[in-house]
Amino acid sequence: MKKYHFLLSLSLFSLAVQAQNSNSFLLNLYGGYTFSDKVEYNNSYGYVEDGFEYGAGLEYFFINNTSVELKYNRLDTKLPLYGPMRNQLNAGDDKGAVNYILLDYTRYFDVGSQVLPYLGAGAGIAILETPQSGSGTYFAWEVKGGVKIKTASPLSINLNAYLQSMAAAVGNSYYWTYYGVIGVTDYVSTFQFGLGATLSYDFTK
């Protein structure tokens, strides 16, 4: 029994040391190309067009190869809206932007080299800027994957792919039921795929 207690204590001590050694902060600078997505409404449709997405984040490793990150990314884009006759309703006034504020969880996989594959996901808000209605705040999420390329210096480079989404209320639909008229809020979601690179600086090195 004492032997098992000793092994358990040794394992817990090793985990504690590992956690202490992995408490590092990174500054991440993002750049990527985000592809367009078509959004369908009841009797119209629109696009969030492709564009360059950029931003920054602070990443904290709370245990070895596992991190949380608070980040802000911005996509400057065009938001054309088309009516039932396929005519653009906001021609000449369709510039906009999507601002993502996300809290991400990322898991890196140590394969015994300077290259670490990783997977992650996050959730937060998207602030949509449009010339017609100002700005609105909506729920947003993302999933991501890529590889982290470490160097001997505090700098590292991430090559990644990501899928981002936001959900927005666009109006109401009304239905006749036995209990009378019931209104239901209609939502649409965007799904935009992107490819990017991240420059990271480790403050603890």
PDB file of C-alpha atoms in Angstrom:
ATOM      1  CA  MET A   1       0.000   0.000   0.000  1.00  0.00           C
ATOM      2  CA  LYS A   2       2.824   2.393   0.855  1.00  0.00           C
ATOM      3  CA  LYS A   3       4.303   1.660  -2.562  1.00  0.00           C
ATOM      4  CA  TYR A   4       1.080   2.732  -4.280  1.00  0.00           C
ATOM      5  CA  HIS A   5       0.874   5.873  -2.149  1.00  0.00           C
ATOM      6  CA  PHE A   6       4.443   6.721  -3.112  1.00  0.00           C
ATOM      7  CA  LEU A   7       3.713   6.210  -6.844  1.00  0.00           C
ATOM      8  CA  LEU A   8       0.534   8.288  -6.621  1.00  0.00           C
ATOM      9  CA  SER A   9       2.370  11.094  -4.821  1.00  0.00           C
ATOM     10  CA  LEU A  10       5.152  10.975  -7.394  1.00  0.00           C
ATOM     11  CA  SER A  11       2.648  11.166 -10.251  1.00  0.00           C
ATOM     12  CA  LEU A  12       0.834  14.139  -8.700  1.00  0.00           C
ATOM     13  CA  PHE A  13       4.152  15.881  -8.095  1.00  0.00           C
ATOM     14  CA  SER A  14       5.144  15.334 -11.736  1.00  0.00           C
ATOM     15  CA  LEU A  15       1.853  16.787 -12.935  1.00  0.00           C
ATOM     16  CA  ALA A  16       2.280  19.820 -10.671  1.00  0.00           C
ATOM     17  CA  VAL A  17       5.804  20.451 -11.969  1.00  0.00           C
ATOM     18  CA  GLN A  18       4.587  20.034 -15.533  1.00  0.00           C
ATOM     19  CA  ALA A  19       1.800  22.564 -14.958  1.00  0.00           C
ATOM     20  CA  GLN A  20       4.210  25.069 -13.389  1.00  0.00           C
ATOM     21  CA  ASN A  21       6.619  24.709 -16.309  1.00  0.00           C
ATOM     22  CA  SER A  22       3.848  25.190 -18.860  1.00  0.00           C
ATOM     23  CA  ASN A  23       2.335  28.408 -17.468  1.00  0.00           C
ATOM     24  CA  SER A  24       3.317  30.597 -20.408  1.00  0.00           C
ATOM     25  CA  PHE A  25       1.764  33.569 -22.166  1.00  0.00           C
ATOM     26  CA  LEU A  26       1.894  34.107 -25.916  1.00  0.00           C
ATOM     27  CA  LEU A  27       0.963  37.081 -28.049  1.00  0.00           C
ATOM     28  CA  ASN A  28      -0.507  35.903 -31.355  1.00  0.00           C
ATOM     29  CA  LEU A  29      -0.802  38.064 -34.474  1.00  0.00           C
ATOM     30  CA  TYR A  30      -3.272  36.703 -37.030  1.00  0.00           C
ATOM     31  CA  GLY A  31      -3.569  37.045 -40.783  1.00  0.00           C
ATOM     32  CA  GLY A  32      -5.675  34.967 -43.139  1.00  0.00           C
ATOM     33  CA  TYR A  33      -7.935  34.813 -46.144  1.00  0.00           C
ATOM     34  CA  THR A  34     -11.607  34.087 -45.414  1.00  0.00           C
ATOM     35  CA  PHE A  35     -13.831  32.791 -48.196  1.00  0.00           C
ATOM     36  CA  SER A  36     -17.342  34.014 -48.985  1.00  0.00           C
ATOM     37  CA  ASP A  37     -20.663  32.518 -47.908  1.00  0.00           C
ATOM     38  CA  LYS A  38     -24.210  32.878 -49.237  1.00  0.00           C
ATOM     39  CA  VAL A  39     -27.003  33.605 -46.757  1.00  0.00           C
ATOM     40  CA  GLU A  40     -30.610  32.726 -47.628  1.00  0.00           C
ATOM     41  CA  TYR A  41     -33.565  34.757 -46.306  1.00  0.00           C
ATOM     42  CA  ASN A  42     -37.310  34.200 -46.788  1.00  0.00           C
ATOM     43  CA  ASN A  43     -37.579  35.998 -50.122  1.00  0.00           C
ATOM     44  CA  SER A  44     -34.086  37.353 -50.655  1.00  0.00           C
ATOM     45  CA  TYR A  45     -30.443  36.399 -50.230  1.00  0.00           C
ATOM     46  CA  GLY A  46     -27.092  37.978 -49.568  1.00  0.00           C
ATOM     47  CA  TYR A  47     -23.395  37.310 -49.295  1.00  0.00           C
ATOM     48  CA  VAL A  48     -20.622  37.835 -46.811  1.00  0.00           C
ATOM     49  CA  GLU A  49     -17.878  38.189 -49.368  1.00  0.00           C
ATOM     50  CA  ASP A  50     -14.304  36.968 -49.062  1.00  0.00           C
ATOM     51  CA  GLY A  51     -11.529  39.122 -47.706  1.00  0.00           C
ATOM     52  CA  PHE A  52      -8.442  39.441 -45.534  1.00  0.00           C
ATOM     53  CA  GLU A  53      -8.961  38.720 -41.835  1.00  0.00           C
ATOM     54  CA  TYR A  54      -6.540  40.001 -39.214  1.00  0.00           C
ATOM     55  CA  GLY A  55      -6.284  40.365 -35.464  1.00  0.00           C
ATOM     56  CA  ALA A  56      -4.471  39.504 -32.244  1.00  0.00           C
ATOM     57  CA  GLY A  57      -4.872  37.302 -29.201  1.00  0.00           C
ATOM     58  CA  LEU A  58      -3.384  36.400 -25.817  1.00  0.00           C
ATOM     59  CA  GLU A  59      -2.854  32.664 -25.320  1.00  0.00           C
ATOM     60  CA  TYR A  60      -2.252  31.053 -21.916  1.00  0.00           C
ATOM     61  CA  PHE A  61      -0.932  27.502 -21.455  1.00  0.00           C
ATOM     62  CA  PHE A  62      -2.416  26.247 -18.186  1.00  0.00           C
ATOM     63  CA  ILE A  63      -1.065  22.700 -18.634  1.00  0.00           C
ATOM     64  CA  ASN A  64       1.448  21.233 -21.043  1.00  0.00           C
ATOM     65  CA  ASN A  65       0.317  21.563 -24.704  1.00  0.00           C
ATOM     66  CA  THR A  66      -3.160  22.846 -23.731  1.00  0.00           C
ATOM     67  CA  SER A  67      -4.186  26.484 -23.848  1.00  0.00           C
ATOM     68  CA  VAL A  68      -6.993  28.994 -23.671  1.00  0.00           C
ATOM     69  CA  GLU A  69      -6.935  32.187 -25.700  1.00  0.00           C
ATOM     70  CA  LEU A  70      -8.884  35.428 -25.841  1.00  0.00           C
ATOM     71  CA  LYS A  71      -8.653  36.908 -29.324  1.00  0.00           C
ATOM     72  CA  TYR A  72     -10.065  39.573 -31.599  1.00  0.00           C
ATOM     73  CA  ASN A  73     -10.233  39.211 -35.390  1.00  0.00           C
ATOM     74  CA  ARG A  74     -11.693  41.557 -37.996  1.00  0.00           C
ATOM     75  CA  LEU A  75     -12.897  40.802 -41.512  1.00  0.00           C
ATOM     76  CA  ASP A  76     -13.426  43.829 -43.775  1.00  0.00           C
ATOM     77  CA  THR A  77     -15.834  42.701 -46.458  1.00  0.00           C
ATOM     78  CA  LYS A  78     -18.828  43.518 -48.631  1.00  0.00           C
ATOM     79  CA  LEU A  79     -22.390  42.504 -47.750  1.00  0.00           C
ATOM     80  CA  PRO A  80     -24.467  42.657 -50.941  1.00  0.00           C
ATOM     81  CA  LEU A  81     -28.187  41.965 -50.497  1.00  0.00           C
ATOM     82  CA  TYR A  82     -30.413  40.802 -53.377  1.00  0.00           C
ATOM     83  CA  GLY A  83     -34.196  40.874 -53.688  1.00  0.00           C
ATOM     84  CA  PRO A  84     -36.600  38.318 -55.207  1.00  0.00           C
ATOM     85  CA  MET A  85     -35.856  39.648 -58.716  1.00  0.00           C
ATOM     86  CA  ARG A  86     -32.100  39.174 -58.132  1.00  0.00           C
ATOM     87  CA  ASN A  87     -31.497  42.916 -58.107  1.00  0.00           C
ATOM     88  CA  GLN A  88     -29.007  44.246 -55.562  1.00  0.00           C
ATOM     89  CA  LEU A  89     -30.892  46.269 -52.956  1.00  0.00           C
ATOM     90  CA  ASN A  90     -27.827  48.002 -51.468  1.00  0.00           C
ATOM     91  CA  ALA A  91     -25.728  48.690 -54.567  1.00  0.00           C
ATOM     92  CA  GLY A  92     -22.938  51.162 -53.795  1.00  0.00           C
ATOM     93  CA  ASP A  93     -23.592  50.903 -50.069  1.00  0.00           C
ATOM     94  CA  ASP A  94     -22.602  47.340 -49.220  1.00  0.00           C
ATOM     95  CA  LYS A  95     -19.299  47.722 -47.382  1.00  0.00           C
ATOM     96  CA  GLY A  96     -19.197  46.195 -43.933  1.00  0.00           C
ATOM     97  CA  ALA A  97     -17.133  44.265 -41.417  1.00  0.00           C
ATOM     98  CA  VAL A  98     -17.354  41.336 -39.037  1.00  0.00           C
ATOM     99  CA  ASN A  99     -15.526  41.595 -35.702  1.00  0.00           C
ATOM    100  CA  TYR A 100     -15.002  38.331 -33.826  1.00  0.00           C
ATOM    101  CA  ILE A 101     -14.287  38.250 -30.088  1.00  0.00           C
ATOM    102  CA  LEU A 102     -13.715  34.602 -29.147  1.00  0.00           C
ATOM    103  CA  LEU A 103     -12.482  32.486 -26.272  1.00  0.00           C
ATOM    104  CA  ASP A 104     -10.638  29.484 -27.742  1.00  0.00           C
ATOM    105  CA  TYR A 105      -9.499  26.158 -26.340  1.00  0.00           C
ATOM    106  CA  THR A 106      -6.570  24.519 -28.163  1.00  0.00           C
ATOM    107  CA  ARG A 107      -4.893  21.151 -27.780  1.00  0.00           C
ATOM    108  CA  TYR A 108      -1.401  20.642 -29.237  1.00  0.00           C
ATOM    109  CA  PHE A 109      -0.049  17.163 -29.979  1.00  0.00           C
ATOM    110  CA  ASP A 110       3.614  16.532 -29.216  1.00  0.00           C
ATOM    111  CA  VAL A 111       5.013  14.300 -31.971  1.00  0.00           C
ATOM    112  CA  GLY A 112       8.630  14.644 -30.877  1.00  0.00           C
ATOM    113  CA  SER A 113       9.721  17.455 -33.192  1.00  0.00           C
ATOM    114  CA  GLN A 114       9.551  21.219 -33.565  1.00  0.00           C
ATOM    115  CA  VAL A 115       6.246  20.821 -35.436  1.00  0.00           C
ATOM    116  CA  LEU A 116       3.140  20.398 -33.270  1.00  0.00           C
ATOM    117  CA  PRO A 117      -0.228  19.639 -34.898  1.00  0.00           C
ATOM    118  CA  TYR A 118      -3.207  21.109 -33.053  1.00  0.00           C
ATOM    119  CA  LEU A 119      -6.999  21.240 -32.948  1.00  0.00           C
ATOM    120  CA  GLY A 120      -9.171  23.820 -31.270  1.00  0.00           C
ATOM    121  CA  ALA A 121     -12.593  25.383 -30.916  1.00  0.00           C
ATOM    122  CA  GLY A 122     -14.006  28.573 -29.512  1.00  0.00           C
ATOM    123  CA  ALA A 123     -17.135  30.605 -28.894  1.00  0.00           C
ATOM    124  CA  GLY A 124     -17.998  34.237 -28.300  1.00  0.00           C
ATOM    125  CA  ILE A 125     -19.623  37.103 -30.165  1.00  0.00           C
ATOM    126  CA  ALA A 126     -19.530  38.612 -33.633  1.00  0.00           C
ATOM    127  CA  ILE A 127     -20.140  42.337 -34.093  1.00  0.00           C
ATOM    128  CA  LEU A 128     -21.540  42.898 -37.582  1.00  0.00           C
ATOM    129  CA  GLU A 129     -21.062  46.391 -39.029  1.00  0.00           C
ATOM    130  CA  THR A 130     -23.331  47.484 -41.893  1.00  0.00           C
ATOM    131  CA  PRO A 131     -23.852  50.921 -43.446  1.00  0.00           C
ATOM    132  CA  GLN A 132     -27.651  50.629 -43.252  1.00  0.00           C
ATOM    133  CA  SER A 133     -28.241  49.507 -39.668  1.00  0.00           C
ATOM    134  CA  GLY A 134     -25.028  50.353 -37.832  1.00  0.00           C
ATOM    135  CA  SER A 135     -23.814  47.377 -35.801  1.00  0.00           C
ATOM    136  CA  GLY A 136     -25.339  44.324 -34.169  1.00  0.00           C
ATOM    137  CA  THR A 137     -23.966  41.691 -31.793  1.00  0.00           C
ATOM    138  CA  TYR A 138     -24.530  37.981 -32.417  1.00  0.00           C
ATOM    139  CA  PHE A 139     -23.411  34.602 -31.126  1.00  0.00           C
ATOM    140  CA  ALA A 140     -20.335  33.211 -32.918  1.00  0.00           C
ATOM    141  CA  TRP A 141     -18.155  30.096 -32.848  1.00  0.00           C
ATOM    142  CA  GLU A 142     -15.212  28.592 -34.664  1.00  0.00           C
ATOM    143  CA  VAL A 143     -13.283  25.350 -35.108  1.00  0.00           C
ATOM    144  CA  LYS A 144      -9.661  25.281 -36.235  1.00  0.00           C
ATOM    145  CA  GLY A 145      -6.719  23.040 -36.953  1.00  0.00           C
ATOM    146  CA  GLY A 146      -3.140  23.410 -38.068  1.00  0.00           C
ATOM    147  CA  VAL A 147       0.502  23.040 -37.163  1.00  0.00           C
ATOM    148  CA  LYS A 148       2.722  25.095 -34.889  1.00  0.00           C
ATOM    149  CA  ILE A 149       6.332  25.450 -36.025  1.00  0.00           C
ATOM    150  CA  LYS A 150       8.620  26.222 -33.066  1.00  0.00           C
ATOM    151  CA  THR A 151      12.016  27.890 -33.237  1.00  0.00           C
ATOM    152  CA  ALA A 152      14.906  28.305 -30.810  1.00  0.00           C
ATOM    153  CA  SER A 153      13.757  31.894 -30.202  1.00  0.00           C
ATOM    154  CA  PRO A 154      10.514  33.078 -28.524  1.00  0.00           C
ATOM    155  CA  LEU A 155       8.942  33.309 -31.995  1.00  0.00           C
ATOM    156  CA  SER A 156       6.885  30.550 -33.609  1.00  0.00           C
ATOM    157  CA  ILE A 157       4.642  30.301 -36.660  1.00  0.00           C
ATOM    158  CA  ASN A 158       1.242  28.623 -36.947  1.00  0.00           C
ATOM    159  CA  LEU A 159      -0.253  27.528 -40.263  1.00  0.00           C
ATOM    160  CA  ASN A 160      -3.960  26.945 -39.878  1.00  0.00           C
ATOM    161  CA  ALA A 161      -7.396  26.410 -41.373  1.00  0.00           C
ATOM    162  CA  TYR A 162     -10.588  27.597 -39.669  1.00  0.00           C
ATOM    163  CA  LEU A 163     -14.358  27.600 -39.958  1.00  0.00           C
ATOM    164  CA  GLN A 164     -16.218  30.537 -38.430  1.00  0.00           C
ATOM    165  CA  SER A 165     -19.937  31.028 -37.971  1.00  0.00           C
ATOM    166  CA  MET A 166     -22.327  33.612 -36.566  1.00  0.00           C
ATOM    167  CA  ALA A 167     -26.093  33.389 -36.050  1.00  0.00           C
ATOM    168  CA  ALA A 168     -28.311  36.449 -36.524  1.00  0.00           C
ATOM    169  CA  ALA A 169     -32.031  37.081 -36.087  1.00  0.00           C
ATOM    170  CA  VAL A 170     -33.519  38.387 -39.348  1.00  0.00           C
ATOM    171  CA  GLY A 171     -37.211  38.749 -38.506  1.00  0.00           C
ATOM    172  CA  ASN A 172     -40.253  36.762 -37.489  1.00  0.00           C
ATOM    173  CA  SER A 173     -42.495  34.152 -39.037  1.00  0.00           C
ATOM    174  CA  TYR A 174     -46.133  33.795 -37.927  1.00  0.00           C
ATOM    175  CA  TYR A 175     -48.133  30.570 -37.844  1.00  0.00           C
ATOM    176  CA  TRP A 176     -51.827  29.886 -37.277  1.00  0.00           C
ATOM    177  CA  THR A 177     -52.348  27.279 -34.582  1.00  0.00           C
ATOM    178  CA  TYR A 178     -55.222  25.997 -32.466  1.00  0.00           C
ATOM    179  CA  TYR A 179     -54.215  28.526 -29.813  1.00  0.00           C
ATOM    180  CA  GLY A 180     -54.024  31.456 -32.226  1.00  0.00           C
ATOM    181  CA  VAL A 181     -51.163  33.158 -34.035  1.00  0.00           C
ATOM    182  CA  ILE A 182     -47.663  32.254 -32.810  1.00  0.00           C
ATOM    183  CA  GLY A 183     -44.611  34.275 -33.794  1.00  0.00           C
ATOM    184  CA  VAL A 184     -41.253  32.538 -34.207  1.00  0.00           C
ATOM    185  CA  THR A 185     -37.956  34.383 -34.607  1.00  0.00           C
ATOM    186  CA  ASP A 186     -36.085  33.474 -37.795  1.00  0.00           C
ATOM    187  CA  TYR A 187     -32.328  32.995 -37.656  1.00  0.00           C
ATOM    188  CA  VAL A 188     -29.696  32.678 -40.350  1.00  0.00           C
ATOM    189  CA  SER A 189     -26.126  31.503 -39.925  1.00  0.00           C
ATOM    190  CA  THR A 190     -22.963  32.189 -41.857  1.00  0.00           C
ATOM    191  CA  PHE A 191     -20.301  29.540 -42.396  1.00  0.00           C
ATOM    192  CA  GLN A 192     -16.975  30.878 -43.643  1.00  0.00           C
ATOM    193  CA  PHE A 193     -13.869  28.788 -44.235  1.00  0.00           C
ATOM    194  CA  GLY A 194     -10.422  30.369 -44.133  1.00  0.00           C
ATOM    195  CA  LEU A 195      -6.701  29.720 -44.395  1.00  0.00           C
ATOM    196  CA  GLY A 196      -4.173  31.690 -42.414  1.00  0.00           C
ATOM    197  CA  ALA A 197      -0.908  32.070 -40.567  1.00  0.00           C
ATOM    198  CA  THR A 198      -0.125  33.233 -37.049  1.00  0.00           C
ATOM    199  CA  LEU A 199       3.051  34.776 -35.672  1.00  0.00           C
ATOM    200  CA  SER A 200       3.456  34.003 -31.955  1.00  0.00           C
ATOM    201  CA  TYR A 201       5.755  35.498 -29.333  1.00  0.00           C
ATOM    202  CA  ASP A 202       6.326  33.648 -26.044  1.00  0.00           C
ATOM    203  CA  PHE A 203       6.896  36.126 -23.187  1.00  0.00           C
ATOM    204  CA  THR A 204       8.283  33.405 -20.897  1.00  0.00           C
ATOM    205  CA  LYS A 205      11.310  32.534 -23.032  1.00  0.00           C
TER     206      LYS A 205
END
